[in-house]
Amino acid sequence: MNSVENVDHVALKVQEYISQTFPENGESTWSELEQIAKLTALRRSHSGEFFISNSWRGPMLYSMVRRLKPRLILELGTGRGYGAFSMAKALVDGDIDGRLVTVDRTPVDRPIEWPYVNSAQKNVVANFSLGDFWNKELPDDLNQRIEFRQGDTASVHKLLEDQRGNVDLIFIDSDHTYNGVKLDFLSAHSISAQNAVFVFDDYSATSGYGIRKLIDGELSHTYPVQIIDMELTASHDISVDHMMAILNDDATVIDSEFAHPTDIGFRYLAMRRRLRSAMIGVKRLAKRR
């Protein structure tokens, strides 16, 4: 494998990237995206402090969609929907004939702890499922652009087999380990368009994160890479060194070949991922006893 030690990408400030990508954005757009962030990206730290995590992610993704006008967006790792609804809003605002599929292991009807800013502008924490919260709190026209599919993000080539060659914007924010993110990329790449743009969250040197290793060591030889400095302020975001990486930002047609999900290399990585998930499950079960 190629060493990543000498790779030195120049990071562009996120606000500068946004102004270059879609300069027509106005204050009303940012206000509406901020409201989406308050509903879907609020977190509570161990000390009890509330903060919006990686808040510029929404405007950045929104600007990309307005410029690229993708037909089919694929998001790997739904979270609570900040990325998905920011991109869906760009589709609606730009009258773009496109849709978004977001994939996550968590069932759409499973309640999870959900910090958000309520209608009284108070920070609260409640239990909601994705389906219940999205239908209750987020606009119908945005919901209509989003299709949620439950499943393993590394099996998206099976989930979207009928869309092979049509996926032209992929946002990867799921398993952050090297093996995990490599599987996600390979699965998504196998159904992507030749001019697809790939966006990775958490391009970080943080221990256990493998996004930087994958991009610098294996993908930067095929794709032009733009690193985005997310200009973070929350202590949690700063501690994990949040940056984002965009591959093929100009949506150039690239004839690229990587391991296919039917290859033995992909199957080996998938087996290791299943074993790791099983071990984590056993450890969690042991802690409950």
C-alpha positions as a LaTeX table, in Angstrom:
\begin{tabular}{lrrr}
\hline
Residue & $x$ (\AA) & $y$ (\AA) & $z$ (\AA) \\
\hline
Met1 & 0.00 & 0.00 & 0.00 \\
Asn2 & 1.21 & 3.52 & $-0.69$ \\
Ser3 & 2.40 & 5.59 & 2.23 \\
Val4 & 0.24 & 8.54 & 3.17 \\
Glu5 & 2.93 & 10.41 & 5.06 \\
Asn6 & 3.93 & 12.74 & 2.22 \\
Val7 & 0.44 & 13.63 & 0.98 \\
Asp8 & $-0.19$ & 17.30 & 1.62 \\
His9 & $-3.57$ & 18.59 & 0.45 \\
Val10 & $-4.26$ & 22.29 & 0.84 \\
Ala11 & $-7.47$ & 22.74 & 2.83 \\
Leu12 & $-9.98$ & 25.34 & 1.70 \\
Lys13 & $-12.06$ & 27.17 & 4.31 \\
Val14 & $-15.65$ & 25.97 & 4.13 \\
Gln15 & $-17.14$ & 29.48 & 3.82 \\
Glu16 & $-14.80$ & 30.23 & 0.93 \\
Tyr17 & $-15.74$ & 26.94 & $-0.73$ \\
Ile18 & $-19.44$ & 27.75 & $-0.39$ \\
Ser19 & $-19.03$ & 31.24 & $-1.85$ \\
Gln20 & $-17.18$ & 29.78 & $-4.85$ \\
Thr21 & $-19.54$ & 26.84 & $-5.30$ \\
Phe22 & $-22.88$ & 28.60 & $-5.22$ \\
Pro23 & $-22.52$ & 32.35 & $-4.62$ \\
Glu24 & $-26.26$ & 32.97 & $-5.12$ \\
Asn25 & $-27.01$ & 31.72 & $-1.60$ \\
Gly26 & $-28.77$ & 34.27 & 0.60 \\
Glu27 & $-29.40$ & 34.83 & 4.29 \\
Ser28 & $-32.87$ & 33.31 & 4.10 \\
Thr29 & $-31.37$ & 30.04 & 2.87 \\
Trp30 & $-28.90$ & 29.93 & 5.76 \\
Ser31 & $-31.68$ & 30.70 & 8.22 \\
Glu32 & $-33.75$ & 27.77 & 6.95 \\
Leu33 & $-30.76$ & 25.43 & 7.06 \\
Glu34 & $-30.00$ & 26.58 & 10.59 \\
Gln35 & $-33.52$ & 25.55 & 11.56 \\
Ile36 & $-32.92$ & 22.11 & 10.06 \\
Ala37 & $-29.68$ & 21.90 & 12.06 \\
Lys38 & $-31.48$ & 22.79 & 15.29 \\
Leu39 & $-33.85$ & 19.89 & 14.67 \\
Thr40 & $-31.39$ & 17.27 & 13.42 \\
Ala41 & $-27.82$ & 18.15 & 14.43 \\
Leu42 & $-28.09$ & 19.30 & 18.05 \\
Arg43 & $-25.95$ & 17.31 & 20.47 \\
Arg44 & $-25.41$ & 17.28 & 24.20 \\
Ser45 & $-21.89$ & 16.88 & 25.57 \\
His46 & $-20.97$ & 14.79 & 28.61 \\
Ser47 & $-20.97$ & 18.01 & 30.64 \\
Gly48 & $-24.56$ & 18.73 & 29.58 \\
Glu49 & $-23.71$ & 21.51 & 27.10 \\
Phe50 & $-25.80$ & 21.64 & 23.92 \\
Phe51 & $-24.15$ & 22.39 & 20.58 \\
Ile52 & $-24.78$ & 21.95 & 16.85 \\
Ser53 & $-22.20$ & 19.55 & 15.48 \\
Asn54 & $-20.35$ & 20.49 & 12.30 \\
Ser55 & $-22.91$ & 23.15 & 11.45 \\
Trp56 & $-21.36$ & 24.21 & 8.11 \\
Arg57 & $-21.89$ & 20.70 & 6.74 \\
Gly58 & $-25.46$ & 21.58 & 5.76 \\
Pro59 & $-24.67$ & 24.75 & 3.77 \\
Met60 & $-21.72$ & 23.03 & 2.09 \\
Leu61 & $-23.79$ & 20.05 & 0.92 \\
Tyr62 & $-26.64$ & 22.37 & $-0.08$ \\
Ser63 & $-24.29$ & 24.45 & $-2.25$ \\
Met64 & $-22.83$ & 21.37 & $-3.92$ \\
Val65 & $-26.27$ & 20.07 & $-4.87$ \\
Arg66 & $-27.37$ & 23.43 & $-6.26$ \\
Arg67 & $-24.26$ & 23.53 & $-8.49$ \\
Leu68 & $-24.05$ & 19.87 & $-9.54$ \\
Lys69 & $-27.80$ & 19.25 & $-10.03$ \\
Pro70 & $-27.49$ & 15.51 & $-9.35$ \\
Arg71 & $-30.11$ & 13.02 & $-10.51$ \\
Leu72 & $-29.56$ & 10.57 & $-7.68$ \\
Ile73 & $-27.84$ & 11.34 & $-4.39$ \\
Leu74 & $-26.71$ & 8.49 & $-2.16$ \\
Glu75 & $-26.01$ & 9.10 & 1.53 \\
Leu76 & $-24.31$ & 6.37 & 3.57 \\
Gly77 & $-25.01$ & 6.98 & 7.25 \\
Thr78 & $-28.22$ & 8.90 & 7.94 \\
Gly79 & $-27.64$ & 10.07 & 11.48 \\
Arg80 & $-30.71$ & 12.13 & 12.31 \\
Gly81 & $-30.98$ & 13.68 & 8.86 \\
Tyr82 & $-29.08$ & 16.97 & 8.80 \\
Gly83 & $-27.16$ & 16.09 & 5.64 \\
Ala84 & $-30.14$ & 14.48 & 3.92 \\
Phe85 & $-32.53$ & 17.36 & 4.55 \\
Ser86 & $-29.94$ & 19.99 & 3.60 \\
Met87 & $-29.46$ & 18.26 & 0.26 \\
Ala88 & $-33.20$ & 17.67 & $-0.20$ \\
Lys89 & $-33.78$ & 21.39 & 0.36 \\
Ala90 & $-31.28$ & 22.16 & $-2.41$ \\
Leu91 & $-33.19$ & 19.85 & $-4.76$ \\
Val92 & $-36.46$ & 21.62 & $-3.96$ \\
Asp93 & $-35.07$ & 25.19 & $-4.01$ \\
Gly94 & $-33.28$ & 24.57 & $-7.30$ \\
Asp95 & $-36.24$ & 22.78 & $-8.88$ \\
Ile96 & $-33.82$ & 19.94 & $-9.61$ \\
Asp97 & $-35.27$ & 16.72 & $-10.98$ \\
Gly98 & $-33.41$ & 14.54 & $-8.51$ \\
Arg99 & $-33.92$ & 12.46 & $-5.41$ \\
Leu100 & $-31.94$ & 11.22 & $-2.44$ \\
Val101 & $-31.57$ & 7.73 & $-0.97$ \\
Thr102 & $-30.14$ & 7.52 & 2.54 \\
Val103 & $-28.98$ & 4.21 & 4.01 \\
Asp104 & $-28.49$ & 3.33 & 7.67 \\
Arg105 & $-28.56$ & 0.26 & 9.91 \\
Thr106 & $-30.92$ & 1.89 & 12.42 \\
Pro107 & $-34.54$ & 1.05 & 11.58 \\
Val108 & $-36.68$ & 4.04 & 10.65 \\
Asp109 & $-39.17$ & 3.16 & 13.40 \\
Arg110 & $-36.70$ & 2.58 & 16.26 \\
Pro111 & $-36.77$ & 5.33 & 18.94 \\
Ile112 & $-33.41$ & 6.98 & 19.72 \\
Glu113 & $-32.36$ & 9.79 & 22.03 \\
Trp114 & $-33.02$ & 13.02 & 20.14 \\
Pro115 & $-31.76$ & 16.42 & 21.33 \\
Tyr116 & $-33.39$ & 19.31 & 19.45 \\
Val117 & $-34.58$ & 22.90 & 19.74 \\
Asn118 & $-38.34$ & 22.89 & 20.20 \\
Ser119 & $-40.91$ & 25.45 & 19.03 \\
Ala120 & $-40.35$ & 27.45 & 22.23 \\
Gln121 & $-36.65$ & 27.68 & 21.29 \\
Lys122 & $-35.67$ & 25.47 & 24.23 \\
Asn123 & $-33.05$ & 22.73 & 24.06 \\
Val124 & $-34.80$ & 19.46 & 24.90 \\
Val125 & $-34.08$ & 15.75 & 24.70 \\
Ala126 & $-36.77$ & 13.22 & 23.83 \\
Asn127 & $-37.08$ & 9.77 & 22.25 \\
Phe128 & $-38.16$ & 9.72 & 18.61 \\
Ser129 & $-37.76$ & 7.41 & 15.67 \\
Leu130 & $-36.50$ & 8.89 & 12.40 \\
Gly131 & $-39.87$ & 8.36 & 10.76 \\
Asp132 & $-41.88$ & 9.97 & 13.54 \\
Phe133 & $-39.63$ & 13.01 & 13.96 \\
Trp134 & $-39.18$ & 13.69 & 10.26 \\
Asn135 & $-42.93$ & 13.51 & 9.59 \\
Lys136 & $-43.74$ & 15.64 & 12.63 \\
Glu137 & $-41.11$ & 18.36 & 12.47 \\
Leu138 & $-39.70$ & 18.63 & 8.95 \\
Pro139 & $-41.35$ & 19.96 & 5.75 \\
Asp140 & $-43.38$ & 17.58 & 3.60 \\
Asp141 & $-41.79$ & 18.75 & 0.35 \\
Leu142 & $-38.36$ & 17.78 & 1.70 \\
Asn143 & $-39.56$ & 14.45 & 3.06 \\
Gln144 & $-40.92$ & 13.61 & $-0.37$ \\
Arg145 & $-37.44$ & 13.89 & $-1.91$ \\
Ile146 & $-35.87$ & 11.45 & 0.61 \\
Glu147 & $-36.08$ & 7.68 & 0.53 \\
Phe148 & $-34.79$ & 5.86 & 3.62 \\
Arg149 & $-33.48$ & 2.32 & 3.24 \\
Gln150 & $-32.42$ & 0.25 & 6.21 \\
Gly151 & $-29.37$ & $-1.90$ & 5.65 \\
Asp152 & $-25.62$ & $-2.29$ & 5.75 \\
Thr153 & $-24.00$ & 0.66 & 3.98 \\
Ala154 & $-21.42$ & $-1.74$ & 2.53 \\
Ser155 & $-24.24$ & $-3.60$ & 0.77 \\
Val156 & $-25.67$ & $-0.59$ & $-1.04$ \\
His157 & $-24.72$ & $-2.23$ & $-4.34$ \\
Lys158 & $-27.45$ & $-4.75$ & $-3.57$ \\
Leu159 & $-29.96$ & $-2.23$ & $-2.22$ \\
Leu160 & $-29.65$ & $-0.05$ & $-5.33$ \\
Glu161 & $-28.82$ & $-2.67$ & $-7.94$ \\
Asp162 & $-31.50$ & $-1.22$ & $-10.21$ \\
Gln163 & $-29.75$ & 2.18 & $-10.17$ \\
Arg164 & $-26.32$ & 0.99 & $-11.29$ \\
Gly165 & $-24.55$ & 3.80 & $-13.15$ \\
Asn166 & $-27.04$ & 6.48 & $-12.08$ \\
Val167 & $-25.69$ & 7.57 & $-8.69$ \\
Asp168 & $-23.84$ & 10.81 & $-9.31$ \\
Leu169 & $-23.31$ & 12.28 & $-5.81$ \\
Ile170 & $-22.29$ & 10.11 & $-2.85$ \\
Phe171 & $-21.94$ & 11.37 & 0.74 \\
Ile172 & $-20.14$ & 8.84 & 2.97 \\
Asp173 & $-20.52$ & 9.29 & 6.73 \\
Ser174 & $-20.94$ & 5.83 & 8.24 \\
Asp175 & $-18.27$ & 3.42 & 9.51 \\
His176 & $-15.15$ & 5.52 & 10.13 \\
Thr177 & $-12.65$ & 2.66 & 10.40 \\
Tyr178 & $-10.33$ & 2.05 & 7.46 \\
Asn179 & $-11.91$ & $-1.30$ & 6.52 \\
Gly180 & $-15.42$ & 0.07 & 7.02 \\
Val181 & $-15.08$ & 3.20 & 4.93 \\
Lys182 & $-13.24$ & 1.28 & 2.21 \\
Leu183 & $-16.13$ & $-1.18$ & 1.98 \\
Asp184 & $-18.63$ & 1.70 & 1.83 \\
Phe185 & $-16.67$ & 3.38 & $-0.95$ \\
Leu186 & $-16.23$ & 0.21 & $-3.00$ \\
Ser187 & $-19.91$ & $-0.70$ & $-2.67$ \\
Ala188 & $-21.03$ & 2.79 & $-3.70$ \\
His189 & $-18.44$ & 3.10 & $-6.46$ \\
Ser190 & $-19.71$ & $-0.09$ & $-8.09$ \\
Ile191 & $-23.09$ & 1.57 & $-8.81$ \\
Ser192 & $-21.88$ & 5.12 & $-9.38$ \\
Ala193 & $-21.84$ & 7.16 & $-12.57$ \\
Gln194 & $-18.46$ & 7.72 & $-14.24$ \\
Asn195 & $-18.59$ & 11.40 & $-13.30$ \\
Ala196 & $-19.72$ & 10.77 & $-9.71$ \\
Val197 & $-18.62$ & 13.12 & $-6.94$ \\
Phe198 & $-17.70$ & 11.53 & $-3.60$ \\
Val199 & $-17.87$ & 13.45 & $-0.32$ \\
Phe200 & $-16.36$ & 12.05 & 2.89 \\
Asp201 & $-17.03$ & 13.39 & 6.37 \\
Asp202 & $-14.39$ & 13.18 & 9.11 \\
Tyr203 & $-11.19$ & 13.32 & 7.08 \\
Ser204 & $-9.26$ & 13.20 & 10.32 \\
Ala205 & $-6.04$ & 12.03 & 11.95 \\
Thr206 & $-8.02$ & 10.92 & 15.00 \\
Ser207 & $-7.07$ & 7.45 & 16.23 \\
Gly208 & $-9.36$ & 4.78 & 14.78 \\
Tyr209 & $-10.49$ & 6.89 & 11.83 \\
Gly210 & $-9.49$ & 5.50 & 8.43 \\
Ile211 & $-10.90$ & 8.05 & 5.98 \\
Arg212 & $-7.62$ & 9.93 & 5.59 \\
Lys213 & $-5.66$ & 6.70 & 5.10 \\
Leu214 & $-8.05$ & 5.53 & 2.37 \\
Ile215 & $-8.11$ & 8.83 & 0.48 \\
Asp216 & $-4.43$ & 9.71 & 0.69 \\
Gly217 & $-3.14$ & 6.18 & 0.23 \\
Glu218 & $-5.50$ & 4.81 & $-2.43$ \\
Leu219 & $-8.01$ & 7.25 & $-3.90$ \\
Ser220 & $-5.97$ & 10.41 & $-4.46$ \\
His221 & $-4.08$ & 8.65 & $-7.27$ \\
Thr222 & $-7.32$ & 8.40 & $-9.25$ \\
Tyr223 & $-9.40$ & 11.39 & $-8.15$ \\
Pro224 & $-8.58$ & 15.06 & $-7.59$ \\
Val225 & $-9.04$ & 15.76 & $-3.88$ \\
Gln226 & $-10.25$ & 18.95 & $-2.19$ \\
Ile227 & $-10.04$ & 19.07 & 1.60 \\
Ile228 & $-12.48$ & 21.39 & 3.35 \\
Asp229 & $-11.64$ & 23.05 & 6.68 \\
Met230 & $-15.02$ & 23.12 & 8.41 \\
Glu231 & $-14.10$ & 26.13 & 10.61 \\
Leu232 & $-15.37$ & 24.44 & 13.75 \\
Thr233 & $-16.06$ & 26.07 & 17.08 \\
Ala234 & $-17.64$ & 23.37 & 19.27 \\
Ser235 & $-15.06$ & 21.67 & 21.52 \\
His236 & $-16.27$ & 18.19 & 20.51 \\
Asp237 & $-15.81$ & 18.92 & 16.81 \\
Ile238 & $-12.38$ & 20.42 & 17.39 \\
Ser239 & $-11.29$ & 17.39 & 19.43 \\
Val240 & $-11.94$ & 14.99 & 16.53 \\
Asp241 & $-10.36$ & 17.29 & 13.94 \\
His242 & $-13.40$ & 17.44 & 11.66 \\
Met243 & $-12.58$ & 18.10 & 8.04 \\
Met244 & $-14.37$ & 16.94 & 4.91 \\
Ala245 & $-12.93$ & 15.64 & 1.65 \\
Ile246 & $-14.41$ & 15.99 & $-1.84$ \\
Leu247 & $-13.27$ & 13.73 & $-4.65$ \\
Asn248 & $-13.87$ & 14.79 & $-8.27$ \\
Asp249 & $-15.55$ & 18.07 & $-7.30$ \\
Asp250 & $-15.84$ & 19.12 & $-10.95$ \\
Ala251 & $-17.79$ & 15.94 & $-11.83$ \\
Thr252 & $-15.29$ & 14.96 & $-14.51$ \\
Val253 & $-15.81$ & 11.63 & $-16.29$ \\
Ile254 & $-13.17$ & 9.32 & $-14.80$ \\
Asp255 & $-12.54$ & 5.77 & $-15.98$ \\
Ser256 & $-11.66$ & 4.24 & $-12.62$ \\
Glu257 & $-11.36$ & 0.63 & $-11.57$ \\
Phe258 & $-11.51$ & $-0.61$ & $-7.99$ \\
Ala259 & $-12.30$ & $-3.92$ & $-6.34$ \\
His260 & $-15.85$ & $-5.05$ & $-7.11$ \\
Pro261 & $-18.16$ & $-6.47$ & $-4.40$ \\
Thr262 & $-17.85$ & $-9.88$ & $-6.08$ \\
Asp263 & $-14.04$ & $-9.84$ & $-5.71$ \\
Ile264 & $-12.34$ & $-11.87$ & $-2.99$ \\
Gly265 & $-10.73$ & $-8.74$ & $-1.53$ \\
Phe266 & $-14.12$ & $-7.13$ & $-0.93$ \\
Arg267 & $-15.50$ & $-10.33$ & 0.56 \\
Tyr268 & $-12.53$ & $-10.58$ & 2.92 \\
Leu269 & $-13.07$ & $-7.04$ & 4.19 \\
Ala270 & $-16.79$ & $-7.71$ & 4.55 \\
Met271 & $-16.06$ & $-10.83$ & 6.64 \\
Arg272 & $-13.78$ & $-8.81$ & 8.95 \\
Arg273 & $-16.48$ & $-6.18$ & 9.31 \\
Arg274 & $-19.06$ & $-8.79$ & 10.28 \\
Leu275 & $-16.68$ & $-10.29$ & 12.86 \\
Arg276 & $-15.97$ & $-6.85$ & 14.32 \\
Ser277 & $-19.70$ & $-6.08$ & 14.56 \\
Ala278 & $-20.31$ & $-9.41$ & 16.28 \\
Met279 & $-17.54$ & $-8.75$ & 18.81 \\
Ile280 & $-18.95$ & $-5.30$ & 19.57 \\
Gly281 & $-22.37$ & $-6.86$ & 20.08 \\
Val282 & $-20.98$ & $-9.43$ & 22.51 \\
Lys283 & $-19.16$ & $-6.73$ & 24.50 \\
Arg284 & $-22.32$ & $-4.63$ & 24.76 \\
Leu285 & $-24.32$ & $-7.62$ & 25.90 \\
Ala286 & $-21.70$ & $-8.46$ & 28.52 \\
Lys287 & $-21.85$ & $-4.91$ & 29.92 \\
Arg288 & $-25.62$ & $-5.19$ & 30.43 \\
Arg289 & $-25.22$ & $-8.25$ & 32.63 \\
\hline
\end{tabular}
